[in-house]
Amino acid sequence: MPRKAKVVEVPAIGQLDRQAGRLSHQLARALRNAIHKGELKAGDLLPSTRRLSSALSLARGTVLEAFAQLTAEGFLEPQPGSGTRVARSLEPRRARQSPARPHATDPIPLPQQARRLADFAAQVRPLPPVPFAVSVPTGDTAPDDIWRRLGNRIRARGPGAPSGYGDPMGALPLREAICEYVRRSRSVSCTPQQVMITSGTQQGLYLAAQLLLDAGEAAWVEDPAYSGITAIFDSVFNDRRMIRVPVADDGIDVAAGQALANRARAVFVTPSHQYPLGMPMSMAKRTALLAWAKEQQAWIVEDDYDSEMRYAGHPFPSLQGLDPGRVIYLGTFSKVLFPSLRLGYAIVPEPLIDAFCGARMLMDRHPPSADQHVLASFIAEGYLDRHIRKMRGVYAEKRRVLIEAINAHVDPALAWLQPCDQGMHTVLWLQAGLDDLQVARSANQAGLSLRAVSPMYAAGTGKPGLVLGLGGYTDLAVNRAVQKLGQVIQACAAGPAP
């Protein structure tokens, strides 16, 4: 275990009343209170009497007298050669005492905004990394060794702790690498100057909602949709109007959107792999959406969160490639590499670059730079392309195993899979009348990780279903988990036990 640097801070003990006298008693009382409140913990090292007397402008004898009093009471224990510590014997006593809760009987009421965000946090907190949590990387594909080697090489060439502020748009080498990558893989048309590095797709969605709409203006959002975008409109930007537009088998229903709010200023879509249902948007729907946006001078936000994971056929080109001046394109590396990376990107039309840059500086100034340079090398040296090819093979096999397990262990009259040939999750629909929230709760209590689909719909339009993640689990674990899930569904369908 590495040795911890020994830094002893002067405790915050408040102001001493020098007019009242008996300064040693005042100091002893202040230190005693700090110990009772947990500000000084059992085993903490106190400053030397010489340093404490200097910091408090007291005679050293006054400090020695206070220390002697607290030692006699059992609060301090001198250790020859290593200073004076708070007595370790106090630890069990303090553990039995409940911590003080000031003003517990008079809580400050939370604003409505805070309550909305707290509700959202309760819905989307990460689930345990067990079947069927989404975005749990598989050990077969983790790029640990390559990532470590690139990181060591880059840190060896540059400063250990980069100084100064970075570019709000992100590190130029990474923006250049992304520009080339999306051109080859997604037919995206852009320059490095249009690429902004974000902390995942969520930040890109937030910035787009903030910038593209003024108060009172409307945006189309798919129904169902990723809860990360609906929560933005329900909470932070609830002065903008969110119009939930139904999704058909081939993508968002443009005609329905026109009937609901033809003069909307923006639309948020997942055209490559609709979330959560999984289908791609057809070329007919893409053409219709672009035509509507051109006619209404509206923006399109294209969330391309996992388009790399396609197991059959060829992917459609991006919407951005069909109309680069009207589409904000969002991508992420959290899905294909590892969620903790928290690096995504937004490709914005040139008129919006300065606005995105200004909003970014107000939010978090710029992204951390170290991993950006590692990722830039990972892409530029061809490791990302190789990694994605490997992932496709691994996840295609994970998908096959899951489908076979569901066919074997889940009653098709109660649950069935949504057809889908891409992505890192799939949807298991439940029989009408089953409560997917109840099924998800029961499954999670049984040691699985599931989210219900119905909350992703607009109120009153939901259908019961479950989101099943594909990755991170062995074939045996998936089969056992599906068996358990089948039993949970059967039990929920049978109703409460007598």
Short mmCIF file of C-alpha atoms in Angstrom, two decimals:
data_model
loop_
_atom_site.label_atom_id
_atom_site.label_comp_id
_atom_site.label_asym_id
_atom_site.label_seq_id
_atom_site.Cartn_x
_atom_site.Cartn_y
_atom_site.Cartn_z
CA MET A 1 0.00 0.00 0.00
CA PRO A 2 1.44 3.43 -0.91
CA ARG A 3 2.33 5.67 2.00
CA LYS A 4 0.01 8.60 2.55
CA ALA A 5 1.58 12.03 2.69
CA LYS A 6 1.27 13.40 6.22
CA VAL A 7 -0.42 16.81 6.09
CA VAL A 8 -1.86 18.05 9.38
CA GLU A 9 -4.36 20.89 9.06
CA VAL A 10 -5.24 23.30 11.86
CA PRO A 11 -8.82 22.38 12.87
CA ALA A 12 -11.58 24.95 12.42
CA ILE A 13 -12.51 25.72 16.03
CA GLY A 14 -14.14 29.12 15.67
CA GLN A 15 -13.39 32.38 17.41
CA LEU A 16 -12.01 32.45 20.94
CA ASP A 17 -13.33 35.19 23.25
CA ARG A 18 -10.13 36.81 24.49
CA GLN A 19 -12.03 39.23 26.71
CA ALA A 20 -13.58 36.35 28.67
CA GLY A 21 -10.22 34.85 29.60
CA ARG A 22 -9.54 31.16 30.43
CA LEU A 23 -8.36 30.61 26.86
CA SER A 24 -7.12 27.08 27.57
CA HIS A 25 -10.65 26.08 28.69
CA GLN A 26 -12.16 27.72 25.59
CA LEU A 27 -9.71 25.87 23.33
CA ALA A 28 -10.37 22.55 25.09
CA ARG A 29 -14.14 23.07 24.71
CA ALA A 30 -13.80 23.91 20.99
CA LEU A 31 -11.68 20.81 20.31
CA ARG A 32 -14.06 18.67 22.37
CA ASN A 33 -17.04 19.93 20.31
CA ALA A 34 -15.17 19.26 17.07
CA ILE A 35 -14.63 15.66 18.17
CA HIS A 36 -18.30 15.23 19.18
CA LYS A 37 -19.50 16.58 15.82
CA GLY A 38 -17.16 14.33 13.85
CA GLU A 39 -15.06 17.18 12.48
CA LEU A 40 -12.12 15.51 14.22
CA LYS A 41 -12.27 11.73 13.97
CA ALA A 42 -10.73 8.99 16.07
CA GLY A 43 -7.08 8.61 15.10
CA ASP A 44 -6.76 12.06 13.49
CA LEU A 45 -3.37 13.69 14.07
CA LEU A 46 -3.50 17.16 15.59
CA PRO A 47 -1.02 19.93 14.75
CA SER A 48 1.91 20.34 17.09
CA THR A 49 1.33 22.61 20.06
CA ARG A 50 3.92 25.01 18.63
CA ARG A 51 2.11 25.23 15.27
CA LEU A 52 -1.34 25.49 16.86
CA SER A 53 -0.25 28.24 19.23
CA SER A 54 1.20 30.19 16.29
CA ALA A 55 -1.93 29.73 14.15
CA LEU A 56 -4.25 30.83 16.98
CA SER A 57 -1.95 33.55 18.35
CA LEU A 58 -1.91 31.88 21.76
CA ALA A 59 0.87 31.21 24.21
CA ARG A 60 2.18 27.69 23.76
CA GLY A 61 1.56 27.02 27.45
CA THR A 62 -2.18 27.71 26.86
CA VAL A 63 -2.30 25.06 24.14
CA LEU A 64 -0.33 22.60 26.29
CA GLU A 65 -2.82 23.12 29.13
CA ALA A 66 -5.79 22.45 26.80
CA PHE A 67 -4.15 19.30 25.43
CA ALA A 68 -3.41 18.07 28.95
CA GLN A 69 -7.05 18.57 29.97
CA LEU A 70 -8.38 16.65 26.95
CA THR A 71 -5.83 13.89 27.47
CA ALA A 72 -7.00 13.51 31.06
CA GLU A 73 -10.62 13.29 29.83
CA GLY A 74 -9.67 10.57 27.33
CA PHE A 75 -10.25 12.63 24.17
CA LEU A 76 -6.59 12.84 23.15
CA GLU A 77 -3.69 10.43 23.34
CA PRO A 78 -0.09 11.68 23.06
CA GLN A 79 2.22 9.40 21.08
CA PRO A 80 5.90 10.08 21.77
CA GLY A 81 7.74 10.84 18.56
CA SER A 82 4.64 11.08 16.39
CA GLY A 83 2.46 13.81 17.94
CA THR A 84 -0.96 13.87 19.56
CA ARG A 85 -4.01 12.11 18.06
CA VAL A 86 -7.70 11.98 18.79
CA ALA A 87 -8.13 8.89 20.97
CA ARG A 88 -8.87 5.79 18.91
CA SER A 89 -10.99 4.46 21.76
CA LEU A 90 -13.62 7.05 20.82
CA GLU A 91 -14.44 5.30 17.55
CA PRO A 92 -16.85 2.64 18.90
CA ARG A 93 -18.54 5.24 21.13
CA ARG A 94 -19.06 7.63 18.23
CA ALA A 95 -20.28 4.86 15.94
CA ARG A 96 -23.14 4.14 18.34
CA GLN A 97 -24.23 7.76 18.42
CA SER A 98 -26.53 8.98 15.68
CA PRO A 99 -25.10 11.95 13.81
CA ALA A 100 -26.56 15.33 14.54
CA ARG A 101 -29.29 16.43 12.12
CA PRO A 102 -29.73 20.17 12.48
CA HIS A 103 -33.17 21.49 11.57
CA ALA A 104 -34.52 17.96 11.00
CA THR A 105 -37.95 19.07 12.24
CA ASP A 106 -38.04 22.07 9.91
CA PRO A 107 -36.87 20.89 6.46
CA ILE A 108 -36.57 23.41 3.64
CA PRO A 109 -39.20 22.58 1.00
CA LEU A 110 -37.68 21.56 -2.33
CA PRO A 111 -38.51 23.64 -5.41
CA GLN A 112 -40.61 21.89 -8.04
CA GLN A 113 -37.56 21.84 -10.33
CA ALA A 114 -35.53 19.98 -7.71
CA ARG A 115 -38.32 17.44 -7.18
CA ARG A 116 -38.52 16.74 -10.92
CA LEU A 117 -34.78 16.17 -11.14
CA ALA A 118 -34.82 13.95 -8.05
CA ASP A 119 -37.56 11.83 -9.66
CA PHE A 120 -35.50 11.55 -12.84
CA ALA A 121 -32.42 10.48 -10.86
CA ALA A 122 -34.45 7.72 -9.20
CA GLN A 123 -35.51 6.42 -12.63
CA VAL A 124 -32.12 6.34 -14.33
CA ARG A 125 -29.53 5.57 -11.66
CA PRO A 126 -27.18 2.85 -12.97
CA LEU A 127 -28.40 -0.67 -12.35
CA PRO A 128 -26.07 -3.37 -10.98
CA PRO A 129 -23.84 -4.88 -13.74
CA VAL A 130 -25.79 -8.15 -13.95
CA PRO A 131 -28.11 -9.41 -16.69
CA PHE A 132 -29.74 -7.44 -18.34
CA ALA A 133 -28.14 -4.07 -17.61
CA VAL A 134 -27.39 -2.08 -20.76
CA SER A 135 -23.89 -0.87 -21.70
CA VAL A 136 -21.91 -3.35 -19.63
CA PRO A 137 -18.78 -4.03 -21.75
CA THR A 138 -17.82 -7.62 -22.41
CA GLY A 139 -14.41 -8.77 -21.27
CA ASP A 140 -13.84 -10.26 -24.72
CA THR A 141 -13.75 -6.82 -26.31
CA ALA A 142 -12.33 -4.48 -23.64
CA PRO A 143 -9.34 -2.60 -25.15
CA ASP A 144 -7.51 -2.47 -21.81
CA ASP A 145 -3.96 -3.28 -22.92
CA ILE A 146 -3.99 -1.04 -25.99
CA TRP A 147 -5.58 1.83 -24.09
CA ARG A 148 -3.03 1.53 -21.28
CA ARG A 149 -0.12 1.42 -23.73
CA LEU A 150 -1.32 4.48 -25.66
CA GLY A 151 -1.94 6.36 -22.41
CA ASN A 152 1.55 5.61 -21.11
CA ARG A 153 3.11 6.70 -24.40
CA ILE A 154 1.19 9.98 -24.53
CA ARG A 155 1.86 10.84 -20.89
CA ALA A 156 5.56 10.11 -21.35
CA ARG A 157 5.74 12.63 -24.20
CA GLY A 158 3.81 15.45 -22.53
CA PRO A 159 3.42 17.11 -19.13
CA GLY A 160 2.16 14.93 -16.32
CA ALA A 161 -0.44 17.54 -15.38
CA PRO A 162 -1.38 19.74 -18.38
CA SER A 163 -1.63 23.39 -17.36
CA GLY A 164 -3.94 26.11 -18.61
CA TYR A 165 -7.46 25.96 -20.00
CA GLY A 166 -8.22 23.87 -23.06
CA ASP A 167 -10.27 24.63 -26.15
CA PRO A 168 -14.02 24.56 -25.30
CA MET A 169 -14.54 22.56 -28.50
CA GLY A 170 -12.07 19.88 -27.37
CA ALA A 171 -8.60 18.72 -28.36
CA LEU A 172 -7.93 19.30 -32.06
CA PRO A 173 -6.27 15.88 -32.70
CA LEU A 174 -9.40 14.11 -31.46
CA ARG A 175 -11.71 16.37 -33.47
CA GLU A 176 -9.65 15.65 -36.58
CA ALA A 177 -9.77 11.89 -35.91
CA ILE A 178 -13.55 11.98 -35.36
CA CYS A 179 -14.06 14.00 -38.53
CA GLU A 180 -12.31 11.33 -40.58
CA TYR A 181 -13.99 8.46 -38.72
CA VAL A 182 -17.59 9.66 -39.20
CA ARG A 183 -16.89 10.50 -42.84
CA ARG A 184 -15.86 6.91 -43.52
CA SER A 185 -18.34 5.11 -41.28
CA ARG A 186 -21.46 7.29 -41.34
CA SER A 187 -21.18 9.52 -44.45
CA VAL A 188 -21.10 12.60 -42.22
CA SER A 189 -19.88 15.78 -43.90
CA CYS A 190 -17.96 18.14 -41.61
CA THR A 191 -14.68 19.88 -40.80
CA PRO A 192 -12.79 19.51 -37.50
CA GLN A 193 -13.93 23.04 -36.61
CA GLN A 194 -17.55 21.77 -36.48
CA VAL A 195 -16.75 18.97 -34.00
CA MET A 196 -17.31 19.60 -30.29
CA ILE A 197 -16.16 16.99 -27.76
CA THR A 198 -18.89 16.40 -25.16
CA SER A 199 -19.26 14.44 -21.95
CA GLY A 200 -21.33 11.80 -23.71
CA THR A 201 -24.50 12.16 -25.76
CA GLN A 202 -26.46 13.54 -22.81
CA GLN A 203 -24.49 16.77 -22.80
CA GLY A 204 -25.02 17.14 -26.54
CA LEU A 205 -28.78 16.74 -26.10
CA TYR A 206 -28.80 19.31 -23.29
CA LEU A 207 -26.86 21.87 -25.31
CA ALA A 208 -29.08 21.37 -28.36
CA ALA A 209 -32.30 21.80 -26.35
CA GLN A 210 -30.86 24.91 -24.74
CA LEU A 211 -29.73 26.55 -27.99
CA LEU A 212 -32.26 25.60 -30.65
CA LEU A 213 -35.44 26.73 -28.91
CA ASP A 214 -36.66 29.90 -27.27
CA ALA A 215 -39.30 29.90 -24.55
CA GLY A 216 -42.69 28.82 -25.89
CA GLU A 217 -41.33 27.17 -29.02
CA ALA A 218 -42.02 23.51 -29.77
CA ALA A 219 -39.81 20.50 -30.50
CA TRP A 220 -40.80 17.07 -31.74
CA VAL A 221 -39.59 14.17 -29.59
CA GLU A 222 -40.19 10.52 -30.49
CA ASP A 223 -42.83 8.51 -28.64
CA PRO A 224 -41.39 6.36 -27.06
CA ALA A 225 -38.04 8.04 -26.48
CA TYR A 226 -34.87 7.99 -24.43
CA SER A 227 -35.75 9.35 -20.99
CA GLY A 228 -32.63 11.54 -21.04
CA ILE A 229 -34.19 13.82 -23.67
CA THR A 230 -37.75 13.83 -22.31
CA ALA A 231 -36.46 14.70 -18.82
CA ILE A 232 -34.62 17.73 -20.24
CA PHE A 233 -37.93 19.17 -21.46
CA ASP A 234 -39.93 18.03 -18.44
CA SER A 235 -37.54 19.63 -15.97
CA VAL A 236 -34.84 22.08 -17.04
CA PHE A 237 -36.47 23.50 -20.18
CA ASN A 238 -40.13 23.12 -19.36
CA ASP A 239 -40.80 26.57 -20.82
CA ARG A 240 -40.30 24.92 -24.24
CA ARG A 241 -43.07 22.69 -25.60
CA MET A 242 -42.26 19.01 -26.11
CA ILE A 243 -44.50 17.41 -28.75
CA ARG A 244 -44.48 13.62 -28.50
CA VAL A 245 -44.70 12.20 -32.04
CA PRO A 246 -45.53 8.49 -32.39
CA VAL A 247 -43.01 6.09 -33.91
CA ALA A 248 -44.20 3.66 -36.58
CA ASP A 249 -42.48 0.48 -37.74
CA ASP A 250 -40.24 2.55 -40.04
CA GLY A 251 -39.50 5.48 -37.75
CA ILE A 252 -41.06 8.74 -36.61
CA ASP A 253 -44.48 9.53 -38.11
CA VAL A 254 -43.76 12.82 -39.88
CA ALA A 255 -47.39 13.34 -40.90
CA ALA A 256 -48.48 12.97 -37.28
CA GLY A 257 -45.86 15.49 -36.21
CA GLN A 258 -47.11 17.97 -38.80
CA ALA A 259 -50.66 17.55 -37.53
CA LEU A 260 -49.57 18.06 -33.91
CA ALA A 261 -47.16 20.99 -34.37
CA ASN A 262 -46.24 21.79 -37.95
CA ARG A 263 -44.29 24.92 -36.95
CA ALA A 264 -42.00 23.18 -34.46
CA ARG A 265 -38.47 24.59 -34.39
CA ALA A 266 -36.57 21.33 -33.83
CA VAL A 267 -36.91 17.55 -33.81
CA PHE A 268 -34.94 15.03 -31.74
CA VAL A 269 -34.65 11.60 -33.40
CA THR A 270 -32.68 8.34 -33.22
CA PRO A 271 -32.87 7.38 -36.92
CA SER A 272 -30.21 4.66 -37.07
CA HIS A 273 -31.53 2.63 -34.14
CA GLN A 274 -34.69 4.03 -32.56
CA TYR A 275 -34.48 4.10 -28.79
CA PRO A 276 -35.87 2.01 -27.22
CA LEU A 277 -37.65 0.03 -29.97
CA GLY A 278 -34.65 -0.63 -32.19
CA MET A 279 -35.84 -0.13 -35.77
CA PRO A 280 -34.05 2.14 -38.26
CA MET A 281 -35.85 5.03 -39.92
CA SER A 282 -36.71 4.22 -43.54
CA MET A 283 -35.38 6.33 -46.41
CA ALA A 284 -38.93 7.48 -47.14
CA LYS A 285 -39.31 8.79 -43.60
CA ARG A 286 -35.86 10.40 -43.71
CA THR A 287 -36.73 12.19 -46.92
CA ALA A 288 -40.06 13.37 -45.51
CA LEU A 289 -38.45 14.60 -42.28
CA LEU A 290 -35.74 16.54 -44.12
CA ALA A 291 -38.33 18.08 -46.46
CA TRP A 292 -40.45 19.21 -43.51
CA ALA A 293 -37.43 20.67 -41.71
CA LYS A 294 -36.39 22.59 -44.84
CA GLU A 295 -39.89 23.98 -45.34
CA GLN A 296 -40.22 25.08 -41.69
CA GLN A 297 -36.57 26.17 -41.27
CA ALA A 298 -36.31 23.71 -38.35
CA TRP A 299 -33.27 21.97 -36.88
CA ILE A 300 -32.85 18.19 -36.66
CA VAL A 301 -30.91 16.64 -33.77
CA GLU A 302 -29.68 13.19 -34.84
CA ASP A 303 -28.75 11.00 -31.85
CA ASP A 304 -26.60 8.25 -33.39
CA TYR A 305 -25.81 6.57 -30.09
CA ASP A 306 -24.87 3.02 -31.24
CA SER A 307 -25.09 2.86 -35.03
CA GLU A 308 -21.84 0.85 -35.14
CA MET A 309 -23.57 -2.26 -33.78
CA ARG A 310 -25.34 -3.54 -36.90
CA TYR A 311 -25.44 -7.30 -37.47
CA ALA A 312 -27.15 -7.64 -40.85
CA GLY A 313 -27.25 -5.60 -44.06
CA HIS A 314 -25.75 -2.17 -44.53
CA PRO A 315 -26.50 0.88 -42.39
CA PHE A 316 -28.39 3.82 -43.81
CA PRO A 317 -26.30 6.97 -44.24
CA SER A 318 -26.67 9.58 -41.54
CA LEU A 319 -29.30 12.30 -41.81
CA GLN A 320 -26.47 14.78 -41.37
CA GLY A 321 -24.84 13.57 -44.58
CA LEU A 322 -28.08 14.26 -46.47
CA ASP A 323 -28.42 17.85 -45.14
CA PRO A 324 -25.28 19.00 -43.26
CA GLY A 325 -26.55 22.57 -42.80
CA ARG A 326 -29.68 21.56 -40.89
CA VAL A 327 -28.67 18.56 -38.75
CA ILE A 328 -26.81 18.49 -35.42
CA TYR A 329 -25.20 15.04 -35.26
CA LEU A 330 -24.49 13.45 -31.86
CA GLY A 331 -22.28 10.42 -31.30
CA THR A 332 -20.59 8.73 -28.35
CA PHE A 333 -17.73 6.37 -27.57
CA SER A 334 -19.24 5.31 -24.23
CA LYS A 335 -21.19 2.47 -25.85
CA VAL A 336 -18.49 0.97 -28.08
CA LEU A 337 -15.56 1.43 -25.67
CA PHE A 338 -16.61 1.77 -22.02
CA PRO A 339 -19.28 3.93 -20.33
CA SER A 340 -16.89 5.48 -17.81
CA LEU A 341 -14.97 7.14 -20.68
CA ARG A 342 -17.68 9.86 -20.90
CA LEU A 343 -16.52 11.14 -24.27
CA GLY A 344 -18.96 11.90 -27.05
CA TYR A 345 -19.17 14.50 -29.77
CA ALA A 346 -21.55 16.94 -31.42
CA ILE A 347 -21.11 17.93 -35.05
CA VAL A 348 -22.82 21.28 -35.48
CA PRO A 349 -23.59 23.39 -38.57
CA GLU A 350 -21.24 26.35 -38.93
CA PRO A 351 -23.80 29.02 -37.87
CA LEU A 352 -24.17 27.25 -34.50
CA ILE A 353 -20.48 26.77 -33.64
CA ASP A 354 -20.08 29.94 -31.58
CA ALA A 355 -23.38 29.37 -29.75
CA PHE A 356 -22.42 25.82 -28.79
CA CYS A 357 -18.99 27.05 -27.73
CA GLY A 358 -20.48 29.77 -25.50
CA ALA A 359 -22.98 27.41 -23.87
CA ARG A 360 -20.23 24.87 -23.28
CA MET A 361 -18.05 27.43 -21.50
CA LEU A 362 -20.90 28.24 -19.12
CA MET A 363 -21.48 24.56 -18.40
CA ASP A 364 -18.03 23.07 -17.76
CA ARG A 365 -15.54 25.24 -19.72
CA HIS A 366 -13.95 22.36 -21.63
CA PRO A 367 -13.67 18.57 -21.46
CA PRO A 368 -10.77 16.95 -19.56
CA SER A 369 -7.90 16.57 -21.98
CA ALA A 370 -5.93 13.43 -21.02
CA ASP A 371 -8.29 10.77 -22.41
CA GLN A 372 -9.00 12.88 -25.48
CA HIS A 373 -5.43 12.45 -26.71
CA VAL A 374 -5.49 8.72 -25.96
CA LEU A 375 -8.74 8.35 -27.89
CA ALA A 376 -7.37 10.41 -30.79
CA SER A 377 -4.46 7.97 -31.14
CA PHE A 378 -6.80 4.99 -30.69
CA ILE A 379 -8.86 6.18 -33.67
CA ALA A 380 -6.03 7.48 -35.86
CA GLU A 381 -3.94 4.31 -35.55
CA GLY A 382 -6.84 2.07 -36.60
CA TYR A 383 -7.60 0.47 -33.24
CA LEU A 384 -11.19 1.72 -33.14
CA ASP A 385 -12.12 0.17 -36.49
CA ARG A 386 -10.55 -3.13 -35.41
CA HIS A 387 -12.30 -2.94 -32.03
CA ILE A 388 -15.73 -2.33 -33.60
CA ARG A 389 -15.33 -5.26 -36.02
CA LYS A 390 -14.54 -7.49 -33.06
CA MET A 391 -17.47 -6.12 -31.07
CA ARG A 392 -19.91 -6.81 -33.88
CA GLY A 393 -18.95 -10.46 -33.88
CA VAL A 394 -19.12 -10.79 -30.10
CA TYR A 395 -22.44 -8.97 -29.74
CA ALA A 396 -24.00 -10.83 -32.65
CA GLU A 397 -23.26 -14.04 -30.76
CA LYS A 398 -24.61 -12.54 -27.49
CA ARG A 399 -27.80 -11.62 -29.35
CA ARG A 400 -28.16 -15.14 -30.76
CA VAL A 401 -27.74 -16.70 -27.30
CA LEU A 402 -30.33 -14.32 -25.79
CA ILE A 403 -32.89 -15.03 -28.52
CA GLU A 404 -32.48 -18.79 -28.14
CA ALA A 405 -32.79 -18.55 -24.35
CA ILE A 406 -35.98 -16.50 -24.59
CA ASN A 407 -37.47 -18.93 -27.10
CA ALA A 408 -36.66 -21.77 -24.72
CA HIS A 409 -37.62 -20.30 -21.35
CA VAL A 410 -40.23 -17.54 -21.82
CA ASP A 411 -43.87 -18.26 -22.59
CA PRO A 412 -44.53 -16.64 -26.03
CA ALA A 413 -48.11 -15.92 -24.99
CA LEU A 414 -46.76 -13.65 -22.23
CA ALA A 415 -43.68 -12.07 -23.82
CA TRP A 416 -42.02 -11.79 -27.23
CA LEU A 417 -39.03 -9.97 -28.73
CA GLN A 418 -39.19 -6.84 -30.88
CA PRO A 419 -37.57 -7.64 -34.27
CA CYS A 420 -34.21 -5.89 -34.42
CA ASP A 421 -30.91 -6.55 -36.18
CA GLN A 422 -28.65 -4.00 -34.48
CA GLY A 423 -27.72 -2.31 -31.23
CA MET A 424 -26.64 -3.36 -27.75
CA HIS A 425 -30.12 -3.94 -26.34
CA THR A 426 -33.45 -5.39 -27.37
CA VAL A 427 -37.04 -4.99 -26.20
CA LEU A 428 -39.11 -7.83 -24.77
CA TRP A 429 -42.79 -6.94 -25.12
CA LEU A 430 -45.20 -8.13 -22.45
CA GLN A 431 -48.79 -9.28 -22.78
CA ALA A 432 -51.32 -6.43 -22.60
CA GLY A 433 -52.46 -6.01 -19.02
CA LEU A 434 -49.12 -6.95 -17.48
CA ASP A 435 -47.52 -4.15 -15.47
CA ASP A 436 -43.97 -3.81 -16.78
CA LEU A 437 -43.00 -1.65 -13.79
CA GLN A 438 -44.06 -4.47 -11.47
CA VAL A 439 -42.25 -7.06 -13.59
CA ALA A 440 -39.08 -4.95 -13.62
CA ARG A 441 -39.24 -4.45 -9.83
CA SER A 442 -39.74 -8.16 -9.22
CA ALA A 443 -36.94 -9.09 -11.62
CA ASN A 444 -34.56 -6.59 -10.04
CA GLN A 445 -35.37 -7.99 -6.59
CA ALA A 446 -34.55 -11.43 -8.01
CA GLY A 447 -31.03 -10.28 -8.94
CA LEU A 448 -31.55 -9.05 -12.52
CA SER A 449 -31.20 -5.52 -13.94
CA LEU A 450 -34.15 -4.41 -16.07
CA ARG A 451 -35.92 -1.21 -17.01
CA ALA A 452 -39.58 -0.93 -18.02
CA VAL A 453 -40.50 0.46 -21.44
CA SER A 454 -43.87 2.07 -20.62
CA PRO A 455 -42.38 5.15 -18.82
CA MET A 456 -40.59 6.02 -22.09
CA TYR A 457 -43.94 6.73 -23.73
CA ALA A 458 -46.06 9.84 -23.34
CA ALA A 459 -48.65 9.51 -20.60
CA GLY A 460 -51.52 7.29 -21.64
CA THR A 461 -49.79 5.82 -24.70
CA GLY A 462 -47.41 3.31 -23.07
CA LYS A 463 -47.09 -0.36 -23.91
CA PRO A 464 -45.66 -2.86 -21.40
CA GLY A 465 -42.17 -4.11 -22.18
CA LEU A 466 -38.64 -4.57 -20.83
CA VAL A 467 -35.26 -3.36 -22.09
CA LEU A 468 -32.70 -6.20 -22.17
CA GLY A 469 -29.00 -5.36 -22.53
CA LEU A 470 -26.86 -7.79 -24.54
CA GLY A 471 -23.31 -7.42 -23.28
CA GLY A 472 -21.05 -8.28 -20.41
CA TYR A 473 -22.47 -11.69 -19.46
CA THR A 474 -21.48 -15.29 -20.16
CA ASP A 475 -23.80 -17.59 -22.10
CA LEU A 476 -24.48 -19.57 -18.92
CA ALA A 477 -25.36 -16.39 -17.00
CA VAL A 478 -27.74 -15.29 -19.77
CA ASN A 479 -29.53 -18.64 -19.85
CA ARG A 480 -29.95 -18.68 -16.07
CA ALA A 481 -31.11 -15.06 -16.09
CA VAL A 482 -33.69 -15.71 -18.83
CA GLN A 483 -35.02 -18.72 -16.88
CA LYS A 484 -35.39 -16.51 -13.82
CA LEU A 485 -37.04 -13.77 -15.90
CA GLY A 486 -39.49 -16.27 -17.37
CA GLN A 487 -40.48 -17.33 -13.86
CA VAL A 488 -40.94 -13.72 -12.76
CA ILE A 489 -43.18 -12.98 -15.76
CA GLN A 490 -45.24 -16.10 -15.07
CA ALA A 491 -45.65 -15.11 -11.42
CA CYS A 492 -46.69 -11.55 -12.30
CA ALA A 493 -49.17 -12.84 -14.90
CA ALA A 494 -50.70 -15.20 -12.33
CA GLY A 495 -51.35 -12.27 -10.00
CA PRO A 496 -50.74 -11.99 -6.25
CA ALA A 497 -50.46 -15.23 -4.28
CA PRO A 498 -53.50 -16.03 -2.08
#
